[in-house]
GROMACS .gro file of C-alpha atoms in nm:
model
  388
    1MET     CA    1   0.307   1.745   2.542
    2LYS     CA    2   0.381   1.824   2.177
    3ASN     CA    3   0.136   2.060   2.008
    4GLN     CA    4  -0.164   1.877   1.864
    5TYR     CA    5  -0.136   2.059   1.533
    6ASP     CA    6   0.220   1.933   1.493
    7LEU     CA    7   0.103   1.581   1.561
    8LEU     CA    8  -0.141   1.615   1.273
    9ASN     CA    9   0.135   1.719   1.034
   10GLY     CA   10   0.014   2.071   0.965
   11SER     CA   11  -0.361   2.025   0.998
   12SER     CA   12  -0.549   2.348   1.072
   13VAL     CA   13  -0.842   2.179   1.251
   14ASP     CA   14  -0.937   2.324   1.590
   15PHE     CA   15  -0.925   2.034   1.835
   16ASP     CA   16  -1.114   2.231   2.101
   17GLU     CA   17  -1.431   2.164   1.904
   18TYR     CA   18  -1.397   1.788   1.948
   19GLU     CA   19  -1.430   1.562   2.246
   20GLU     CA   20  -1.115   1.388   2.361
   21ILE     CA   21  -1.154   1.012   2.378
   22GLU     CA   22  -0.946   0.817   2.624
   23LEU     CA   23  -0.881   0.464   2.501
   24THR     CA   24  -0.892   0.164   2.729
   25ALA     CA   25  -0.601  -0.078   2.745
   26SER     CA   26  -0.786  -0.327   2.526
   27GLU     CA   27  -0.867  -0.058   2.269
   28LYS     CA   28  -0.502   0.050   2.257
   29LYS     CA   29  -0.393  -0.310   2.206
   30ARG     CA   30  -0.648  -0.360   1.929
   31MET     CA   31  -0.548  -0.033   1.765
   32LYS     CA   32  -0.180  -0.124   1.756
   33LYS     CA   33  -0.271  -0.464   1.613
   34ARG     CA   34  -0.470  -0.302   1.333
   35LEU     CA   35  -0.205  -0.040   1.257
   36LYS     CA   36  -0.036  -0.246   0.996
   37ARG     CA   37  -0.043  -0.272   0.621
   38ASP     CA   38  -0.149  -0.603   0.476
   39ILE     CA   39   0.042  -0.669   0.157
   40LYS     CA   40  -0.060  -0.932  -0.094
   41PRO     CA   41   0.208  -1.007  -0.354
   42THR     CA   42   0.138  -1.025  -0.725
   43ARG     CA   43   0.015  -1.359  -0.849
   44LYS     CA   44   0.236  -1.444  -1.149
   45LYS     CA   45   0.139  -1.771  -1.313
   46ALA     CA   46   0.373  -1.789  -1.611
   47ARG     CA   47   0.689  -1.895  -1.431
   48PRO     CA   48   0.807  -2.051  -1.105
   49LEU     CA   49   0.807  -1.815  -0.810
   50ILE     CA   50   1.040  -1.771  -0.523
   51ALA     CA   51   0.902  -1.638  -0.199
   52ALA     CA   52   0.794  -1.276  -0.223
   53ALA     CA   53   0.944  -1.033   0.024
   54VAL     CA   54   0.663  -0.898   0.239
   55LEU     CA   55   0.709  -0.638   0.509
   56LEU     CA   56   0.447  -0.514   0.752
   57LEU     CA   57   0.457  -0.161   0.879
   58LEU     CA   58   0.290   0.077   1.116
   59ALA     CA   59   0.081   0.342   0.947
   60VAL     CA   60   0.160   0.619   1.198
   61THR     CA   61   0.474   0.778   1.329
   62PRO     CA   62   0.607   0.697   1.678
   63VAL     CA   63   0.515   1.042   1.805
   64MET     CA   64   0.153   0.985   1.709
   65MET     CA   65   0.154   0.644   1.872
   66GLN     CA   66   0.248   0.814   2.198
   67ASN     CA   67  -0.084   0.995   2.209
   68GLU     CA   68  -0.376   0.767   2.124
   69THR     CA   69  -0.623   1.036   2.231
   70VAL     CA   70  -0.509   1.272   1.956
   71TRP     CA   71  -0.500   0.985   1.703
   72ALA     CA   72  -0.859   0.882   1.786
   73SER     CA   73  -0.974   1.242   1.742
   74ALA     CA   74  -0.782   1.271   1.417
   75VAL     CA   75  -0.951   0.962   1.275
   76ARG     CA   76  -1.298   1.097   1.351
   77ILE     CA   77  -1.209   1.436   1.203
   78SER     CA   78  -1.080   1.270   0.888
   79GLN     CA   79  -1.411   1.093   0.841
   80GLN     CA   80  -1.589   1.428   0.836
   81ILE     CA   81  -1.360   1.612   0.594
   82GLY     CA   82  -1.271   1.323   0.362
   83GLN     CA   83  -0.894   1.309   0.394
   84GLN     CA   84  -0.858   0.932   0.418
   85ILE     CA   85  -0.573   0.893   0.170
   86GLU     CA   86  -0.358   1.159   0.335
   87LEU     CA   87  -0.432   1.039   0.688
   88LEU     CA   88  -0.359   0.675   0.621
   89MET     CA   89  -0.037   0.766   0.440
   90ASN     CA   90   0.060   0.996   0.729
   91LYS     CA   91   0.064   1.304   0.506
   92PRO     CA   92  -0.069   1.654   0.580
   93GLU     CA   93  -0.437   1.706   0.507
   94GLY     CA   94  -0.498   1.837   0.158
   95SER     CA   95  -0.142   1.768   0.042
   96LEU     CA   96  -0.269   1.531  -0.231
   97SER     CA   97  -0.583   1.723  -0.325
   98SER     CA   98  -0.453   1.816  -0.671
   99TYR     CA   99  -0.389   1.449  -0.754
  100LYS     CA  100  -0.698   1.274  -0.621
  101LYS     CA  101  -1.066   1.287  -0.704
  102MET     CA  102  -1.359   1.285  -0.463
  103ILE     CA  103  -1.602   1.009  -0.565
  104ASN     CA  104  -1.853   0.947  -0.284
  105GLU     CA  105  -2.023   0.667  -0.476
  106THR     CA  106  -2.168   0.358  -0.304
  107ALA     CA  107  -2.213   0.008  -0.447
  108THR     CA  108  -2.440  -0.239  -0.261
  109ASP     CA  109  -2.463  -0.617  -0.286
  110GLN     CA  110  -2.601  -0.870  -0.037
  111GLY     CA  111  -2.672  -0.602   0.222
  112ILE     CA  112  -2.311  -0.477   0.224
  113GLN     CA  113  -2.215  -0.127   0.111
  114VAL     CA  114  -1.877  -0.034  -0.035
  115LYS     CA  115  -1.840   0.342  -0.063
  116VAL     CA  116  -1.549   0.481  -0.262
  117ASN     CA  117  -1.478   0.820  -0.109
  118GLU     CA  118  -1.164   0.912  -0.302
  119LEU     CA  119  -0.958   0.781  -0.591
  120MET     CA  120  -0.603   0.869  -0.687
  121LEU     CA  121  -0.390   0.753  -0.977
  122ASP     CA  122  -0.024   0.716  -0.880
  123ASP     CA  123   0.284   0.589  -1.058
  124GLY     CA  124   0.216   0.219  -1.109
  125GLN     CA  125  -0.086   0.199  -0.879
  126VAL     CA  126  -0.432   0.329  -0.800
  127LEU     CA  127  -0.534   0.432  -0.448
  128LEU     CA  128  -0.890   0.411  -0.317
  129GLY     CA  129  -1.023   0.561   0.005
  130LEU     CA  130  -1.304   0.324   0.108
  131THR     CA  131  -1.577   0.285   0.368
  132ILE     CA  132  -1.736  -0.059   0.409
  133SER     CA  133  -2.053  -0.115   0.610
  134ALA     CA  134  -2.321  -0.382   0.653
  135ASP     CA  135  -2.665  -0.388   0.809
  136GLU     CA  136  -2.720  -0.570   1.137
  137PHE     CA  137  -2.897  -0.862   0.969
  138ARG     CA  138  -2.602  -0.932   0.742
  139ARG     CA  139  -2.348  -0.897   1.023
  140THR     CA  140  -2.546  -1.141   1.234
  141ALA     CA  141  -2.571  -1.387   0.945
  142LEU     CA  142  -2.192  -1.375   0.905
  143GLY     CA  143  -2.142  -1.432   1.276
  144LEU     CA  144  -1.940  -1.113   1.312
  145ASN     CA  145  -1.832  -0.992   1.653
  146ARG     CA  146  -1.936  -0.639   1.741
  147ASP     CA  147  -1.597  -0.490   1.657
  148ALA     CA  148  -1.512  -0.720   1.366
  149SER     CA  149  -1.470  -0.551   1.030
  150ILE     CA  150  -1.553  -0.644   0.673
  151ARG     CA  151  -1.245  -0.589   0.460
  152PRO     CA  152  -1.196  -0.532   0.087
  153GLY     CA  153  -1.090  -0.835  -0.115
  154GLU     CA  154  -1.015  -0.883  -0.485
  155LEU     CA  155  -1.026  -0.573  -0.705
  156ARG     CA  156  -1.040  -0.534  -1.082
  157VAL     CA  157  -0.972  -0.192  -1.235
  158GLN     CA  158  -1.060  -0.082  -1.588
  159ILE     CA  159  -0.899   0.234  -1.726
  160GLY     CA  160  -1.016   0.302  -2.079
  161ASN     CA  161  -0.953  -0.026  -2.264
  162MET     CA  162  -0.692  -0.148  -2.012
  163SER     CA  163  -0.785  -0.399  -1.741
  164PHE     CA  164  -0.578  -0.468  -1.429
  165PHE     CA  165  -0.622  -0.768  -1.198
  166ASP     CA  166  -0.428  -1.048  -1.030
  167SER     CA  167  -0.185  -0.778  -0.917
  168ALA     CA  168  -0.026  -0.704  -0.582
  169SER     CA  169  -0.249  -0.509  -0.346
  170SER     CA  170  -0.219  -0.356  -0.003
  171ILE     CA  171  -0.462  -0.238   0.264
  172ARG     CA  172  -0.431   0.015   0.544
  173GLU     CA  173  -0.715   0.017   0.793
  174GLU     CA  174  -0.813   0.300   1.024
  175PRO     CA  175  -0.781   0.179   1.384
  176ILE     CA  176  -1.112   0.323   1.510
  177LYS     CA  177  -1.442   0.232   1.347
  178ASN     CA  178  -1.701   0.494   1.253
  179LYS     CA  179  -1.997   0.564   1.478
  180ASP     CA  180  -2.225   0.364   1.249
  181GLY     CA  181  -2.002   0.056   1.280
  182SER     CA  182  -1.838   0.092   0.938
  183TRP     CA  183  -1.464   0.088   0.873
  184ASN     CA  184  -1.237   0.306   0.656
  185TYR     CA  185  -0.958   0.168   0.438
  186LEU     CA  186  -0.688   0.280   0.201
  187TYR     CA  187  -0.667   0.020  -0.076
  188ALA     CA  188  -0.381   0.023  -0.327
  189LEU     CA  189  -0.374  -0.195  -0.639
  190LYS     CA  190  -0.061  -0.228  -0.851
  191LEU     CA  191  -0.124  -0.141  -1.215
  192THR     CA  192   0.165  -0.353  -1.338
  193GLN     CA  193  -0.017  -0.648  -1.499
  194ALA     CA  194  -0.249  -0.552  -1.782
  195ASP     CA  195  -0.500  -0.703  -2.020
  196THR     CA  196  -0.467  -0.463  -2.312
  197ASN     CA  197  -0.666  -0.653  -2.578
  198GLY     CA  198  -0.981  -0.745  -2.386
  199ASP     CA  199  -0.933  -1.123  -2.391
  200GLY     CA  200  -0.967  -1.151  -2.014
  201LYS     CA  201  -0.606  -1.263  -1.967
  202ILE     CA  202  -0.299  -1.080  -1.842
  203GLY     CA  203  -0.100  -1.008  -2.154
  204VAL     CA  204   0.162  -0.765  -2.025
  205GLU     CA  205   0.372  -0.779  -1.707
  206GLY     CA  206   0.594  -0.498  -1.585
  207TYR     CA  207   0.339  -0.252  -1.725
  208ASN     CA  208   0.355   0.113  -1.623
  209VAL     CA  209   0.025   0.287  -1.670
  210LEU     CA  210   0.162   0.643  -1.667
  211ASP     CA  211   0.374   0.560  -1.972
  212HIS     CA  212   0.066   0.454  -2.169
  213ILE     CA  213  -0.195   0.723  -2.105
  214ASP     CA  214  -0.243   1.059  -2.273
  215PRO     CA  215  -0.207   1.342  -2.017
  216ASN     CA  216  -0.448   1.554  -2.222
  217LYS     CA  217  -0.725   1.295  -2.208
  218ASN     CA  218  -0.985   1.198  -1.950
  219TYR     CA  219  -1.027   0.824  -1.906
  220GLN     CA  220  -1.331   0.638  -1.781
  221ILE     CA  221  -1.236   0.418  -1.487
  222SER     CA  222  -1.426   0.147  -1.302
  223ALA     CA  223  -1.327  -0.020  -0.977
  224GLN     CA  224  -1.493  -0.358  -0.917
  225PHE     CA  225  -1.457  -0.553  -0.595
  226THR     CA  226  -1.543  -0.915  -0.665
  227SER     CA  227  -1.500  -1.028  -0.305
  228LEU     CA  228  -1.488  -0.901   0.051
  229GLU     CA  229  -1.340  -1.066   0.360
  230PHE     CA  230  -1.442  -1.085   0.724
  231GLU     CA  231  -1.274  -1.217   1.034
  232LYS     CA  232  -1.448  -1.526   1.162
  233ASN     CA  233  -1.559  -1.572   1.517
  234PRO     CA  234  -1.273  -1.755   1.696
  235ALA     CA  235  -1.517  -2.032   1.781
  236GLN     CA  236  -1.561  -2.096   1.407
  237THR     CA  237  -1.189  -2.128   1.339
  238LYS     CA  238  -1.047  -2.479   1.361
  239SER     CA  239  -0.683  -2.400   1.280
  240GLY     CA  240  -0.446  -2.115   1.347
  241ASN     CA  241  -0.384  -2.046   0.977
  242TYR     CA  242  -0.447  -1.692   0.858
  243ARG     CA  243  -0.670  -1.794   0.568
  244ASP     CA  244  -0.881  -2.018   0.789
  245SER     CA  245  -0.950  -1.721   1.017
  246TYR     CA  246  -1.122  -1.527   0.737
  247GLY     CA  247  -1.437  -1.588   0.539
  248GLU     CA  248  -1.497  -1.465   0.185
  249ILE     CA  249  -1.807  -1.299   0.042
  250LYS     CA  250  -1.836  -1.317  -0.337
  251GLY     CA  251  -2.027  -1.039  -0.510
  252ASN     CA  252  -2.009  -0.732  -0.729
  253TRP     CA  253  -1.935  -0.390  -0.586
  254THR     CA  254  -1.853  -0.157  -0.878
  255VAL     CA  255  -1.817   0.221  -0.899
  256HIS     CA  256  -1.749   0.436  -1.204
  257THR     CA  257  -1.576   0.770  -1.251
  258SER     CA  258  -1.314   0.934  -1.471
  259VAL     CA  259  -0.947   1.022  -1.421
  260ASN     CA  260  -0.692   1.251  -1.578
  261GLY     CA  261  -0.325   1.169  -1.531
  262SER     CA  262  -0.172   1.501  -1.636
  263LYS     CA  263  -0.082   1.624  -1.287
  264ILE     CA  264   0.066   1.297  -1.156
  265ILE     CA  265   0.255   1.244  -1.483
  266ALA     CA  266   0.406   1.593  -1.467
  267ASP     CA  267   0.515   1.545  -1.105
  268THR     CA  268   0.660   1.192  -1.141
  269LYS     CA  269   1.033   1.193  -1.204
  270VAL     CA  270   1.227   0.903  -1.359
  271TYR     CA  271   1.599   0.883  -1.279
  272PRO     CA  272   1.807   0.642  -1.493
  273LEU     CA  273   2.064   0.458  -1.281
  274ASN     CA  274   2.193   0.173  -1.499
  275LYS     CA  275   2.407   0.035  -1.219
  276GLU     CA  276   2.563  -0.312  -1.227
  277ILE     CA  277   2.719  -0.429  -0.902
  278SER     CA  278   2.922  -0.748  -0.865
  279ILE     CA  279   2.822  -0.953  -0.560
  280ASN     CA  280   3.049  -1.208  -0.389
  281GLU     CA  281   2.922  -1.260  -0.035
  282LYS     CA  282   2.807  -1.548   0.184
  283GLY     CA  283   2.881  -1.803  -0.086
  284ILE     CA  284   2.674  -1.633  -0.352
  285LYS     CA  285   2.813  -1.466  -0.663
  286GLY     CA  286   2.641  -1.272  -0.936
  287VAL     CA  287   2.545  -0.931  -1.071
  288LEU     CA  288   2.292  -0.693  -0.917
  289SER     CA  289   2.138  -0.468  -1.185
  290ILE     CA  290   1.949  -0.149  -1.097
  291LYS     CA  291   1.797   0.022  -1.400
  292GLU     CA  292   1.606   0.324  -1.269
  293VAL     CA  293   1.416   0.475  -0.978
  294ARG     CA  294   1.079   0.649  -1.015
  295VAL     CA  295   0.974   0.920  -0.768
  296SER     CA  296   0.612   1.037  -0.749
  297PRO     CA  297   0.445   1.263  -0.489
  298VAL     CA  298   0.327   0.947  -0.313
  299SER     CA  299   0.585   0.677  -0.367
  300ILE     CA  300   0.938   0.582  -0.463
  301LYS     CA  301   0.968   0.271  -0.679
  302LEU     CA  302   1.274   0.066  -0.760
  303HIS     CA  303   1.305  -0.235  -0.990
  304TYR     CA  304   1.618  -0.448  -0.982
  305THR     CA  305   1.738  -0.795  -1.080
  306PHE     CA  306   2.003  -1.027  -0.945
  307THR     CA  307   2.156  -1.288  -1.175
  308SER     CA  308   2.348  -1.562  -0.997
  309SER     CA  309   2.660  -1.720  -1.145
  310THR     CA  310   2.692  -1.992  -0.879
  311GLY     CA  311   2.366  -2.181  -0.912
  312SER     CA  312   2.023  -2.163  -0.754
  313ILE     CA  313   1.927  -1.862  -0.546
  314ARG     CA  314   1.664  -2.061  -0.355
  315ASN     CA  315   1.895  -2.154  -0.069
  316GLY     CA  316   1.780  -1.893   0.182
  317THR     CA  317   2.028  -1.623   0.082
  318ASN     CA  318   1.882  -1.304  -0.058
  319VAL     CA  319   2.040  -1.014  -0.245
  320GLY     CA  320   1.857  -0.684  -0.235
  321VAL     CA  321   1.868  -0.306  -0.217
  322LYS     CA  322   1.749  -0.076   0.060
  323ILE     CA  323   1.695   0.298   0.028
  324LYS     CA  324   1.774   0.557   0.294
  325ASP     CA  325   1.714   0.932   0.293
  326GLN     CA  326   1.969   1.208   0.353
  327ASN     CA  327   1.933   1.159   0.729
  328GLY     CA  328   2.005   0.785   0.716
  329ARG     CA  329   1.638   0.692   0.769
  330ASP     CA  330   1.543   0.361   0.611
  331LEU     CA  331   1.253   0.423   0.371
  332SER     CA  332   1.180   0.056   0.299
  333GLU     CA  333   0.817  -0.043   0.318
  334SER     CA  334   0.728  -0.335   0.097
  335GLY     CA  335   0.836  -0.544  -0.195
  336SER     CA  336   0.727  -0.831  -0.411
  337GLY     CA  337   0.900  -1.035  -0.673
  338GLY     CA  338   0.965  -1.363  -0.842
  339GLY     CA  339   1.212  -1.543  -1.059
  340ILE     CA  340   1.375  -1.867  -1.164
  341ASP     CA  341   1.669  -2.057  -1.018
  342ARG     CA  342   1.939  -1.811  -1.127
  343VAL     CA  343   1.748  -1.484  -1.171
  344LEU     CA  344   1.564  -1.281  -0.908
  345GLU     CA  345   1.341  -0.985  -0.999
  346MET     CA  346   1.218  -0.746  -0.732
  347ASP     CA  347   0.987  -0.445  -0.724
  348GLU     CA  348   1.038  -0.235  -0.413
  349GLU     CA  349   0.812   0.048  -0.302
  350TYR     CA  350   0.892   0.316  -0.048
  351ARG     CA  351   0.682   0.593   0.100
  352ASN     CA  352   0.777   0.935  -0.032
  353ASP     CA  353   0.796   1.204   0.234
  354LYS     CA  354   0.827   1.563   0.115
  355GLY     CA  355   1.144   1.610   0.317
  356VAL     CA  356   1.337   1.361   0.105
  357VAL     CA  357   1.598   1.539  -0.108
  358MET     CA  358   1.854   1.260  -0.143
  359LEU     CA  359   1.829   0.884  -0.181
  360ARG     CA  360   2.106   0.648  -0.071
  361PHE     CA  361   2.098   0.304  -0.231
  362VAL     CA  362   2.258   0.034  -0.018
  363PRO     CA  363   2.292  -0.323  -0.157
  364TYR     CA  364   2.274  -0.601   0.100
  365VAL     CA  365   2.300  -0.977   0.133
  366SER     CA  366   2.080  -1.150   0.391
  367ASP     CA  367   2.071  -1.505   0.523
  368TYR     CA  368   1.721  -1.607   0.632
  369GLU     CA  369   1.830  -1.926   0.803
  370ASN     CA  370   2.076  -1.745   1.031
  371ASP     CA  371   1.863  -1.429   1.051
  372SER     CA  372   2.157  -1.213   0.949
  373SER     CA  373   2.214  -0.938   0.697
  374LYS     CA  374   2.520  -0.751   0.569
  375ASP     CA  375   2.506  -0.407   0.409
  376LEU     CA  376   2.750  -0.369   0.119
  377THR     CA  377   2.832  -0.008   0.201
  378SER     CA  378   3.133   0.001  -0.034
  379ASP     CA  379   2.886  -0.038  -0.323
  380ALA     CA  380   2.635   0.218  -0.192
  381PHE     CA  381   2.565   0.531  -0.397
  382ASN     CA  382   2.360   0.851  -0.366
  383LEU     CA  383   2.108   1.029  -0.586
  384LYS     CA  384   1.976   1.384  -0.543
  385VAL     CA  385   1.605   1.409  -0.622
  386ASN     CA  386   1.373   1.694  -0.704
  387ASN     CA  387   1.090   1.642  -0.455
  388ASN     CA  388   0.906   1.975  -0.457
   0.00000   0.00000   0.00000
C-alpha cells in the first residue's frame, strides 16, 4: 500500500497515534455521495439567461479514494489542527497558511451554531472553513435523521464599504461528521457582483475585488449567513425534486474579522491573452474571444465570450474553452455564465495545483442533444505560467 504520508500530500502527522477506522459498505457509499462540490450559479437579474454550465466533482484524488481508512483518519486529524481549507481543496497542510486567517468565531441563532474556523481572500472569491452544529432539541424539531447535516445557505459578505451577495457560491463537505455530530464545510462565494454605494442593490457585475483594494490596508470584513439548509426526512418529501428535498432555516449568523490582501495580490498573476478564434462547426459560426487568464495560489480563472453570427445560441450547441496542464490533465472544475441570443459570456474556474507550469487552452464545440463534443485542437494554444 502507498505510504500514508504520501496520501496526505506531504503531511507530517504521525498516523500511529490515531485509531484506524474501517468504514462499512453503507458508510463508503454515503461518503462517495457526499464527496462532491455543490455549485450554485450567479443570479443575474438584468438580462435573459441561458443555462449555466455546472459541473460536479470529487474533492479527493483517486488514490485517496482507494483507502477510505486513511481518508477517515485524515478528516479527524484536520478537525484537530484546523486545516479545513487545504484538506477540502486537496492541498498539503499548511500550504495556504500565509494567505488565510484563523477566525474561530461562532454565531448562534435558533439553537444552531455556525463557527467560522478560517477565512481566506482569493482572486475573485472568499473562502470560509465552517463547522455547523445544532443541539438535539433543534435537530428533533427539524425532523433530521441522525446522520443528516445542516448546510450553509445564502451568504452576504461586506469588505470595507463593498457588499457582495446574489453571487455564485460553492460548497465542499467533509464526508465524515465530527464526534459531536457537527459537519465541516468549505464555502466559497464569488466576489464578482458588488454593491459599492450602499444602496442595497448590485451595481457592478464582473467586479474583481483584488483590483479595488489597497494591499497596504487592513479591511474589516463580515460574513453573514441569512439562511441554512437541511435535508428533509424522505417521508416528508412528496416529489423527487432537489429543492423539495431540502428545508430552509432563515436567520442571522454573522462573524466579523479583518483581512489584508497584500500577499494574495502579490502572488496572483494576470496573463493577457487577447485571442480571437473564428468558429465554424456543427452549424454554428461566430467569434470566440479570450481576454486574459488569472492565476492565484488557489485557482485559475478564465473569462471568455462567444458572439454568434448565425443567430440564436440557445439551440443546444455550446462553444467553450477547456484548460489542460503540461501533462494533458484536464483542469476543468466549474463554470457559470449567461447571455442573450447571440452572445454568450462564461466564467470558468479551475483548481490550481502547484505542479502546473503550463496551461493549454483548447476550444471546443459541444452538442447537448446528441451528447457529443469536438475539441478544436488546431486552435489550441499554450501559456507558460509562473506558479511558485
